[in-house]
Coordinates of C-alpha atoms and ligand atoms in Angstrom, one line a residue:
M1 CA 33.1 -28.8 16.8
S2 CA 31.2 -28.6 19.1
Q3 CA 31.5 -25.6 22.2
S4 CA 30.1 -24.8 25.6
F5 CA 28.9 -22.7 27.6
D6 CA 26.8 -22.7 30.8
V7 CA 24.3 -20.8 29.5
V8 CA 23.3 -20.1 26.0
V9 CA 20.3 -17.3 25.1
I10 CA 18.2 -18.4 22.4
G11 CA 17.0 -15.1 21.5
G12 CA 18.6 -11.9 21.7
G13 CA 15.1 -9.3 22.0
P14 CA 15.2 -6.9 25.6
G15 CA 14.8 -10.2 27.2
G16 CA 17.9 -12.4 25.5
Y17 CA 20.3 -9.9 25.4
I18 CA 20.2 -8.6 28.8
A19 CA 19.5 -12.0 30.2
A20 CA 23.0 -12.7 28.2
I21 CA 24.8 -9.7 29.8
R22 CA 24.0 -10.9 33.0
A23 CA 24.7 -14.4 33.2
A24 CA 29.1 -12.5 32.1
Q25 CA 28.9 -10.3 34.6
L26 CA 28.0 -13.6 36.9
G27 CA 30.6 -15.0 35.4
F28 CA 29.1 -17.7 33.3
N29 CA 31.0 -17.8 30.3
T30 CA 27.2 -17.1 27.7
A31 CA 26.8 -17.4 24.7
C32 CA 23.3 -15.2 22.5
I33 CA 21.5 -16.8 19.8
D34 CA 19.7 -14.1 17.4
E35 CA 18.6 -14.6 13.8
W36 CA 17.1 -11.3 12.5
K37 CA 18.7 -9.9 9.7
N38 CA 19.5 -6.5 8.8
D39 CA 18.2 -5.2 4.5
K40 CA 22.3 -6.5 4.2
G41 CA 21.7 -9.3 5.8
G42 CA 23.7 -8.8 8.8
P43 CA 23.1 -9.1 12.2
A44 CA 20.5 -6.5 13.9
P45 CA 20.2 -7.9 17.3
G46 CA 17.1 -5.6 19.8
G47 CA 14.7 -8.3 18.7
T48 CA 10.5 -6.6 18.1
C49 CA 11.6 -4.2 20.5
T50 CA 14.9 -2.7 18.9
N51 CA 13.6 -4.0 15.1
V52 CA 10.1 -3.4 14.5
G53 CA 8.7 -2.5 17.7
C54 CA 9.7 -0.1 20.9
I55 CA 12.6 2.3 18.9
P56 CA 11.3 2.7 15.6
S57 CA 7.7 3.8 16.6
K58 CA 9.8 6.2 18.9
A59 CA 11.2 7.6 16.6
L60 CA 8.5 7.3 14.0
L61 CA 6.3 9.5 17.4
Q62 CA 8.7 11.8 17.6
S63 CA 9.1 12.7 14.7
S64 CA 5.1 13.2 13.7
E65 CA 4.6 14.9 16.6
H66 CA 7.0 17.4 15.4
F67 CA 5.1 18.1 12.3
E68 CA 2.0 18.4 14.6
H69 CA 3.6 20.9 16.5
A70 CA 4.9 22.5 13.9
G71 CA 1.3 22.5 11.6
H72 CA -0.8 23.1 14.9
H73 CA 0.1 24.6 17.8
F74 CA 4.1 26.6 17.0
A75 CA 2.0 29.9 16.0
D76 CA 0.8 29.8 19.9
H77 CA 3.8 30.1 20.5
G78 CA 4.9 33.2 18.0
I79 CA 6.2 30.7 16.2
G80 CA 5.8 31.2 12.1
L81 CA 6.2 28.8 9.0
K82 CA 5.6 28.6 5.5
D83 CA 5.0 25.3 3.3
L84 CA 5.4 22.9 6.5
S85 CA 6.0 19.1 4.8
I86 CA 7.1 16.1 4.9
D87 CA 9.6 14.1 3.2
V88 CA 8.8 9.8 4.6
A89 CA 11.5 8.7 3.1
K90 CA 13.4 11.1 5.1
M91 CA 11.6 9.9 8.7
L92 CA 11.9 6.8 7.9
G93 CA 15.1 6.3 7.0
R94 CA 15.7 8.8 10.5
K95 CA 14.2 6.0 12.3
N96 CA 16.8 3.0 10.6
T97 CA 19.5 5.1 11.5
V98 CA 18.2 4.9 15.5
V99 CA 17.3 1.4 15.2
K100 CA 21.0 1.1 13.7
Q101 CA 22.3 2.4 16.1
N102 CA 20.3 0.4 19.3
N103 CA 21.8 -2.7 17.0
D104 CA 25.3 -2.1 17.4
G105 CA 24.9 -1.1 20.7
I106 CA 24.0 -4.7 21.8
L107 CA 27.2 -6.4 20.1
Y108 CA 29.3 -3.8 21.3
L109 CA 27.9 -4.4 24.4
F110 CA 28.2 -8.7 23.5
K111 CA 32.0 -8.3 23.1
K112 CA 31.9 -5.6 26.8
N113 CA 30.8 -9.1 28.4
K114 CA 32.0 -11.6 26.3
V115 CA 29.2 -12.9 25.5
A116 CA 29.8 -15.1 22.3
F117 CA 27.9 -14.2 19.2
F118 CA 26.0 -16.2 17.3
H119 CA 24.4 -15.1 14.3
G120 CA 21.4 -17.6 13.3
R121 CA 18.4 -19.2 14.2
G122 CA 19.1 -21.7 17.7
S123 CA 17.1 -25.1 17.9
F124 CA 17.1 -27.9 20.2
V125 CA 18.6 -31.3 18.8
K126 CA 18.9 -33.3 22.6
A127 CA 19.6 -33.3 26.2
V128 CA 22.8 -34.6 26.5
D129 CA 24.9 -35.5 30.2
G130 CA 24.7 -32.3 32.2
G131 CA 22.6 -29.7 29.4
Y132 CA 21.3 -29.9 25.9
E133 CA 23.1 -29.1 22.3
I134 CA 21.9 -26.7 20.4
A135 CA 22.4 -26.2 16.4
V136 CA 23.4 -22.7 14.9
A137 CA 21.4 -22.6 11.8
G138 CA 22.7 -19.8 9.0
D139 CA 25.5 -18.5 7.8
K140 CA 28.2 -20.5 9.3
P141 CA 26.9 -23.1 10.9
E142 CA 27.8 -24.7 14.6
T143 CA 27.0 -27.1 17.5
L144 CA 26.7 -25.7 20.8
I145 CA 26.5 -27.8 24.6
A146 CA 24.7 -25.3 27.0
K147 CA 24.5 -26.4 30.9
N148 CA 21.5 -23.9 31.1
V149 CA 19.5 -22.4 28.2
I150 CA 17.1 -19.3 28.5
V151 CA 14.7 -19.4 26.0
A152 CA 14.0 -15.8 24.9
T153 CA 12.3 -16.3 21.0
G154 CA 9.6 -13.7 21.9
S155 CA 6.2 -13.2 19.8
N156 CA 4.8 -12.1 16.1
P157 CA 2.1 -10.3 15.5
R158 CA -1.4 -12.3 15.5
A159 CA -3.0 -12.2 11.6
L160 CA -7.0 -11.6 11.1
P161 CA -7.9 -15.1 10.1
G162 CA -8.2 -14.5 6.1
A163 CA -6.8 -12.0 5.7
A164 CA -3.5 -12.9 5.9
F165 CA -0.7 -10.2 6.1
D166 CA 1.3 -8.8 2.8
E167 CA 3.0 -6.0 4.0
E168 CA 1.9 -3.4 1.2
N169 CA -1.5 -3.9 1.6
I170 CA -2.5 -5.7 5.1
L171 CA 0.3 -4.5 7.1
S172 CA 1.5 -5.7 10.2
N173 CA 4.0 -3.2 13.3
D174 CA 6.7 -4.5 10.6
G175 CA 4.9 -2.7 7.2
A176 CA 2.7 -0.3 9.8
L177 CA 6.4 1.3 10.4
R178 CA 7.8 2.1 6.8
I179 CA 4.5 2.9 5.0
P180 CA 6.7 4.8 2.6
A181 CA 3.8 7.9 1.2
V182 CA 1.1 8.5 3.9
P183 CA -2.5 7.1 2.9
K184 CA -4.7 8.9 1.9
R185 CA -6.8 6.4 3.9
L186 CA -5.4 4.2 7.0
G187 CA -7.7 1.7 8.7
V188 CA -5.7 -0.1 11.8
I189 CA -8.3 -3.3 13.5
G190 CA -7.5 -3.3 17.2
S191 CA -7.8 -0.4 19.4
G192 CA -4.9 -1.3 21.8
V193 CA -1.4 -0.2 21.7
I194 CA -0.1 -0.5 18.2
G195 CA -3.1 0.5 17.1
L196 CA -3.5 3.7 18.7
E197 CA 0.3 4.6 18.7
M198 CA 0.6 3.9 15.0
G199 CA -3.0 5.4 14.0
S200 CA -1.2 8.4 15.7
V201 CA 1.7 8.4 13.4
W202 CA 0.0 8.7 10.6
R203 CA -2.7 11.0 11.3
R204 CA -0.6 13.2 12.4
L205 CA 1.4 13.1 8.9
G206 CA -2.2 13.9 7.4
A207 CA -4.1 10.3 6.9
E208 CA -8.3 9.5 7.3
V209 CA -7.5 7.2 10.0
T210 CA -10.7 5.2 11.5
V211 CA -9.8 2.5 14.5
L212 CA -11.9 -0.5 14.6
E213 CA -11.9 -1.9 17.8
A214 CA -13.8 -5.9 18.7
L215 CA -14.8 -5.0 22.4
P216 CA -17.9 -2.1 23.4
T217 CA -15.4 -0.1 26.2
F218 CA -12.5 1.6 24.8
L219 CA -8.8 0.7 26.5
G220 CA -10.7 -1.9 28.9
A221 CA -7.6 -3.0 30.7
V222 CA -6.7 1.2 31.6
D223 CA -8.6 2.9 34.7
Q224 CA -11.8 4.1 33.1
Q225 CA -11.3 7.8 34.2
I226 CA -7.9 7.6 32.2
A227 CA -9.3 5.4 28.8
K228 CA -12.8 8.5 28.4
E229 CA -10.0 11.6 29.2
A230 CA -7.7 9.4 26.4
H231 CA -10.7 8.6 23.9
K232 CA -11.8 12.4 24.1
A233 CA -8.9 13.2 23.7
F234 CA -8.2 10.7 21.0
T235 CA -11.2 11.8 19.2
K236 CA -11.1 15.5 19.2
Q237 CA -7.4 15.2 17.7
G238 CA -9.6 13.9 14.2
L239 CA -8.8 9.9 15.1
K240 CA -12.3 8.1 14.5
I241 CA -12.2 4.5 16.3
E242 CA -15.0 2.5 16.5
L243 CA -16.0 0.1 19.3
G244 CA -18.0 -3.6 19.9
V245 CA -17.8 -4.0 16.2
K246 CA -17.3 -7.9 14.1
I247 CA -15.2 -7.4 11.4
S248 CA -16.7 -10.1 8.5
E249 CA -14.7 -10.0 5.9
V250 CA -11.2 -8.0 4.6
K251 CA -10.5 -7.6 0.8
S252 CA -7.8 -6.1 -0.6
D253 CA -6.4 -5.6 -3.8
K254 CA -4.5 -3.5 -6.4
K255 CA -7.1 0.1 -5.5
G256 CA -6.6 -1.2 -2.0
V257 CA -8.4 -3.1 1.4
T258 CA -12.2 -3.3 1.6
V259 CA -13.4 -4.4 5.5
A260 CA -16.9 -5.6 5.8
Y261 CA -18.2 -5.2 9.7
A262 CA -21.0 -5.0 11.9
D263 CA -20.8 -1.9 14.4
A264 CA -22.2 -2.1 17.9
K265 CA -25.7 -2.3 16.4
G266 CA -25.1 -4.8 14.1
A267 CA -25.3 -2.7 11.3
V268 CA -23.3 -4.2 7.9
Q269 CA -21.1 -0.8 7.1
T270 CA -18.1 -1.5 4.9
L271 CA -14.2 0.5 5.6
A272 CA -12.8 1.6 2.1
V273 CA -9.0 2.7 3.2
D274 CA -5.5 2.5 1.2
K275 CA -3.5 0.8 3.5
L276 CA -4.8 -1.7 6.3
I277 CA -2.9 -2.3 9.7
V278 CA -4.2 -5.2 12.3
S279 CA -2.5 -4.7 15.4
I280 CA -5.4 -7.5 17.2
G281 CA -2.6 -8.9 19.4
R282 CA 0.4 -11.3 19.2
V283 CA 1.3 -14.5 20.0
A284 CA 4.3 -16.2 21.4
N285 CA 7.0 -17.7 18.3
T286 CA 8.4 -20.6 18.8
I287 CA 9.2 -21.9 15.4
G288 CA 12.1 -23.5 14.4
L289 CA 12.8 -24.1 18.0
N290 CA 12.2 -27.8 17.9
V291 CA 10.6 -28.5 21.1
E292 CA 9.6 -31.6 20.5
A293 CA 13.2 -32.4 20.4
V294 CA 13.2 -32.4 23.6
G295 CA 10.5 -32.2 25.3
L296 CA 9.9 -28.2 26.2
K297 CA 5.8 -28.0 27.2
L298 CA 4.2 -25.6 25.8
D299 CA 0.5 -24.2 26.9
E300 CA -2.5 -23.9 24.7
R301 CA -1.8 -21.3 23.1
G302 CA 1.8 -22.2 22.3
M303 CA 3.3 -20.6 25.2
V304 CA 6.3 -21.9 26.7
V305 CA 4.7 -23.0 30.2
V306 CA 7.0 -21.6 33.1
D307 CA 6.7 -21.5 37.0
D308 CA 6.3 -18.0 39.0
E309 CA 10.5 -17.9 38.4
C310 CA 10.3 -18.4 34.6
R311 CA 11.1 -22.5 35.3
T312 CA 10.1 -24.7 32.4
N313 CA 9.5 -28.0 32.3
L314 CA 12.9 -29.3 32.3
P315 CA 15.8 -28.8 34.5
G316 CA 17.4 -25.8 33.4
V317 CA 15.7 -24.7 30.4
W318 CA 14.5 -21.4 31.6
A319 CA 11.7 -19.1 29.3
V320 CA 11.3 -15.1 29.6
G321 CA 9.7 -12.3 27.8
D322 CA 7.3 -12.2 25.1
V323 CA 6.6 -16.4 24.4
V324 CA 6.0 -16.4 28.4
R325 CA 2.8 -15.7 30.3
G326 CA 2.7 -11.9 31.8
P327 CA 2.7 -8.6 30.0
M328 CA 4.2 -8.5 26.7
L329 CA 6.5 -5.5 27.7
A330 CA 10.5 -5.5 26.6
H331 CA 11.0 -4.0 31.1
K332 CA 9.4 -7.4 32.0
A333 CA 11.2 -9.5 29.5
E334 CA 14.5 -7.9 30.6
E335 CA 13.7 -7.9 34.3
E336 CA 12.9 -11.6 34.0
G337 CA 15.9 -12.1 31.8
V338 CA 18.5 -10.5 34.6
A339 CA 16.2 -12.7 37.5
V340 CA 16.5 -16.2 35.5
A341 CA 20.6 -15.5 34.8
E342 CA 21.3 -14.7 38.8
R343 CA 18.8 -17.9 39.9
I344 CA 21.1 -19.2 38.0
A345 CA 23.9 -18.3 39.7
G346 CA 21.9 -19.3 42.8
Q347 CA 21.1 -15.6 44.3
H348 CA 17.4 -14.5 43.8
G349 CA 16.0 -12.8 41.7
H350 CA 12.9 -11.9 41.6
V351 CA 10.7 -9.2 40.0
N352 CA 7.9 -8.4 41.1
F353 CA 4.5 -8.0 38.6
N354 CA 2.2 -5.1 40.6
T355 CA 4.8 -2.9 39.7
I356 CA 5.6 -3.3 36.2
P357 CA 4.5 -0.3 34.3
W358 CA 2.8 0.3 31.6
V359 CA 2.8 4.0 29.1
I360 CA 0.7 4.4 25.7
Y361 CA 3.2 7.0 23.7
T362 CA 0.9 8.5 22.3
S363 CA -0.6 11.9 23.3
P364 CA -1.4 12.5 25.7
E365 CA 0.1 9.9 27.3
I366 CA -1.5 7.3 29.1
A367 CA 1.0 5.3 31.9
W368 CA -0.1 3.5 34.9
V369 CA 1.2 0.4 37.6
G370 CA -0.5 -1.0 40.0
Q371 CA -4.0 -1.1 40.1
T372 CA -7.6 0.6 38.8
E373 CA -10.1 2.0 39.9
Q374 CA -12.4 -1.0 38.7
Q375 CA -10.4 -4.0 39.9
L376 CA -10.1 -2.6 43.4
K377 CA -13.6 -2.3 43.2
E378 CA -13.8 -5.9 42.1
A379 CA -12.0 -7.2 44.5
G380 CA -13.9 -5.0 46.5
R381 CA -10.8 -3.7 48.5
E382 CA -11.9 0.1 49.8
Y383 CA -9.7 2.8 48.2
R384 CA -9.8 6.9 48.5
A385 CA -9.1 8.3 45.0
G386 CA -7.5 11.2 44.4
T387 CA -7.4 13.3 41.1
F388 CA -5.7 16.1 40.3
P389 CA -6.2 18.2 36.3
F390 CA -3.6 19.3 35.0
M391 CA -5.4 22.6 33.5
A392 CA -4.3 23.6 37.1
N393 CA -0.2 22.8 36.5
G394 CA 1.5 25.7 36.3
R395 CA 4.8 23.9 33.8
A396 CA 1.5 22.1 32.1
R397 CA 0.5 26.0 31.2
A398 CA 3.9 27.2 30.3
L399 CA 4.6 24.1 28.1
G400 CA 0.6 24.4 26.4
D401 CA -0.1 21.2 26.7
T402 CA -2.9 20.7 30.0
T403 CA -5.0 17.5 28.6
G404 CA -5.6 15.0 32.3
M405 CA -4.5 14.0 35.1
V406 CA -2.9 12.2 37.5
K407 CA -5.0 9.6 39.7
M408 CA -3.5 8.0 43.1
L409 CA -5.3 5.3 44.5
A410 CA -4.6 4.5 48.4
D411 CA -5.8 2.0 50.7
A412 CA -8.8 3.4 52.4
K413 CA -6.7 1.9 56.1
T414 CA -3.8 2.2 56.1
D415 CA -3.3 4.6 52.2
E416 CA -0.6 2.4 50.9
I417 CA -0.7 3.3 47.4
L418 CA -2.2 0.6 44.8
G419 CA -2.0 2.5 42.0
V420 CA -1.6 5.9 40.1
H421 CA -2.5 6.3 36.0
I422 CA -2.2 8.9 34.5
V423 CA -3.0 10.9 31.1
G424 CA -0.9 14.4 29.8
P425 CA 2.3 15.0 29.0
F426 CA 4.9 12.8 29.9
A427 CA 3.2 10.8 31.4
S428 CA 5.9 8.4 30.4
E429 CA 8.4 10.1 32.9
L430 CA 6.2 10.5 35.7
I431 CA 4.8 7.2 36.3
A432 CA 8.5 6.1 37.5
E433 CA 7.7 8.2 40.5
A434 CA 4.9 5.9 41.2
V435 CA 7.0 2.7 40.8
V436 CA 9.0 3.4 42.7
A437 CA 7.2 4.9 45.0
M438 CA 4.9 1.8 45.2
E439 CA 8.2 -0.7 44.9
F440 CA 8.9 1.0 48.5
K441 CA 5.2 0.4 50.1
A442 CA 4.9 4.5 49.8
S443 CA 1.4 5.6 51.7
S444 CA -0.8 8.4 49.6
E445 CA 0.6 10.7 52.6
D446 CA 4.9 10.4 52.1
I447 CA 4.5 12.2 48.0
A448 CA 2.6 14.2 49.7
R449 CA 5.0 15.2 51.9
I450 CA 7.9 14.9 49.2
C451 CA 9.3 18.2 47.7
H452 CA 8.5 18.4 44.0
A453 CA 10.4 21.3 41.8
H454 CA 8.3 23.4 40.8
P455 CA 7.0 24.0 38.3
S456 CA 7.4 20.9 37.4
L457 CA 5.0 18.6 35.5
S458 CA 5.6 16.3 39.0
E459 CA 3.5 18.7 41.1
A460 CA 0.3 16.8 39.5
T461 CA 1.5 13.2 41.5
K462 CA 2.1 15.2 44.3
E463 CA -0.9 17.0 44.3
A464 CA -3.0 13.7 43.9
A465 CA -1.6 12.6 46.0
L466 CA -2.6 15.8 48.5
A467 CA -5.9 15.1 46.9
V468 CA -7.0 11.2 48.1
D469 CA -6.9 13.4 51.6
K470 CA -9.1 15.6 49.9
R471 CA -6.8 18.6 50.6
T472 CA -5.3 19.9 46.9
L473 CA -3.7 23.1 47.6
N474 CA -3.4 24.2 44.2
F475 CA -7.4 23.1 42.6
Ligands
FAD501 P1 11.5 -10.1 21.0 O1 11.7 -8.6 21.0 O2 10.4 -10.2 20.1 O3 13.4 -11.3 21.0 C1 12.7 -11.8 19.9 C2 14.5 -12.6 20.1 O4 14.7 -13.8 19.6 C3 14.1 -11.8 18.0 O5 15.3 -11.7 17.9 C4 14.1 -12.7 17.1 O6 14.8 -13.0 15.5 C5 15.2 -14.5 17.9 N1 14.4 -15.8 17.9 C6 13.7 -16.4 17.7 N2 13.4 -17.6 17.5 C7 14.7 -17.9 17.2 C8 15.9 -19.2 16.9 N3 15.2 -19.9 17.3 N4 17.2 -18.9 17.4 C9 17.1 -17.9 16.9 N5 17.0 -15.8 17.8 C10 15.6 -16.1 17.8 N6 7.2 -2.8 24.7 C11 7.7 -2.1 25.4 O7 8.2 -2.1 26.9 N7 7.5 -0.6 25.4 C12 7.1 -0.1 24.0 O8 6.9 1.5 23.5 C13 6.5 -1.1 22.9 N8 6.5 -0.8 21.6 C14 6.2 -1.5 20.6 C15 5.8 -1.5 19.3 C16 5.7 -2.0 18.7 C17 5.5 -1.8 17.6 C18 5.7 -3.8 18.8 C19 5.3 -4.8 18.2 C20 6.1 -4.6 20.5 C21 6.5 -3.5 21.3 N9 6.4 -3.5 23.0 C22 7.1 -2.0 23.6 C23 6.8 -4.9 23.1 C24 8.6 -5.3 22.8 O9 8.6 -5.5 21.9 C25 8.3 -6.5 23.2 O10 7.5 -6.6 24.2 C26 9.7 -7.1 23.9 O11 10.8 -7.2 22.9 C27 9.3 -8.2 23.6 O12 10.9 -9.1 24.4 P2 11.1 -10.7 24.2 O13 13.1 -10.6 24.1 O14 10.7 -11.7 24.8 O15 11.6 -10.6 22.1
NAI502 P1 -3.3 -4.9 22.5 O1 -3.6 -6.4 23.0 O2 -2.4 -4.4 23.2 O3 -4.7 -4.5 21.5 C1 -5.6 -5.3 20.4 C2 -6.7 -4.8 20.6 O4 -7.1 -5.3 19.0 C3 -7.5 -5.4 22.0 O5 -8.2 -3.7 22.4 C4 -8.7 -6.1 20.8 O6 -9.5 -6.1 21.6 C5 -8.1 -5.8 19.9 N1 -8.8 -7.0 19.4 C6 -8.6 -8.4 19.1 N2 -9.2 -9.0 18.0 C7 -10.1 -8.4 16.9 C8 -10.9 -8.1 16.0 N3 -11.0 -9.6 15.4 N4 -11.3 -7.1 15.8 C9 -11.2 -5.9 16.0 N5 -10.2 -5.8 17.2 C10 -10.0 -7.6 17.9 O7 -2.0 -5.6 20.6 P2 -1.7 -4.5 20.5 O8 -2.3 -3.3 19.9 O9 -1.7 -5.9 18.8 O10 -0.5 -5.5 20.3 C11 0.8 -6.5 20.8 C12 2.0 -6.0 22.5 O11 2.4 -5.1 22.1 C13 0.8 -5.1 23.5 O12 -0.4 -5.8 23.7 C14 1.9 -4.7 23.9 O13 2.2 -5.7 25.2 C15 3.3 -5.0 22.8 N6 3.0 -3.3 23.1 C16 3.0 -2.3 23.7 C17 3.7 -0.7 23.8 C18 4.0 -0.2 25.0 O14 4.5 -0.5 25.5 N7 4.0 1.2 24.7 C19 3.2 -0.2 22.0 C20 2.9 -1.6 21.3 C21 2.7 -3.1 21.5

């Protein structure tokens, strides 16, 4: 016997579970299929983000930051500590608890919103009259008939050719989040978001961390003034970052991992480490979806081909999140999920790709929205830039964290804010004001005229806006 639904979502990550909830809110009879298993084999919805991504990484970043503060910064506040230690098992246990709270939260939300949840792998069987037949393979195999299908099957880590992940020595994000003891020497290939976040976690806990990056520029997609400031801070903290390398071979044995590479000058080098994290990007995941059965079109990189509104080549089949073009971010996946559910309901769901914020949760944090200075230059757009350093911000001084700045870029004629770039404390929270401002097409003068609480880090955003007009008050 098959069960029929208006909407079947395949994948229960941020793209999928949010799409399912929104579809149910809109009155659709909705199902969500997700195959992620917890360590007991039970359901663990939330996808990469909840299980091996956003949430566990932020839990470990928090634990390791406490450790670093206790070891290096508490003394500045007159707080003395003896015999500081880190219990890695306990730290990982706490992280697992945080993950489980999120898994359970999603199962609760499914019940609350009357979304039928199926634990197992969903795959296309065939097109049927007015929809699609979807098989669920798992402990309880099922057949579902869906009028509309939303594919939200996410992404997997990209492996380095010749260096498959074993999660013991050569680690993806999964293994990087559960190293059982602090390695003495940790190698990281790729100085992108995962490399910097996970490299920071284990460095703070005592590992000697070397990051090898292929590109000659550090964080090339980030505004370069901000990236340079971040690079300076990370290097000062002890993160060794080598740019412009070419990896030639990775060998792993019981003793650890050896990476042979050519450095930026072409000289042959060897890096010997106990563990190696490979974080060189992610690839769309359509494994087991059986796209051939219905002719769902993928591009040459394996991503589901969609238009600007997440429509695939098949009527009634949509795709959102990491499995389609665009930034691989949880909040982008969520926004697409909501917009698709609303489009199925005949509404005008909308995602503004120009105002999707990015955050790298290192210390200092890096956050930005909109265009970088290098992008504006390339586009030949005339702009004015204003920066304000946290060094001149009272709250940052009181916090004891004055690294970095807020930078605002505004159109030279209209003064519309084109981009905001932050490196410094709580950049992840501060960026929200910039996103709101850009969504409302605010000018830098708008931000400069708004009353900001004192003392607060947000005053640095106001001052950066004032700096666009060369009239900072506190610098
Ligand atoms: P996923 O979260 O990957 O979910 C897909 C789900 O579909 C999975 O549960 C999978 O098991 C399931 N699935 C796949 N195929 C099938 C099938 N055939 N049948 C049933 N189920 C299936 N983004 C941020 O915005 N902020 C962060 O701080 C952040 N930190 C990150 C840290 C790390 C270490 C990593 C790896 C990623 C991080 N990301 C972060 C990126 C974020 O995790 C992804 O962008 C997000 O999870 C994408 O959501 P999604 O729903 O498209 O896919
Ligand atoms: P990434 O794209 O951020 O960085 C990959 C880095 O590896 C790049 O700098 C690239 O030049 C480099 N690289 C590629 N091939 C290489 C090679 N052969 N040798 C050396 N360097 C090489 O990818 P990452 O860090 O794996 O993360 C994947 C995605 O997950 C991110 O792009 C992001 O979308 C998401 N993510 C988001 C987070 C956040 O929002 N805070 C945190 C972590 C991940």
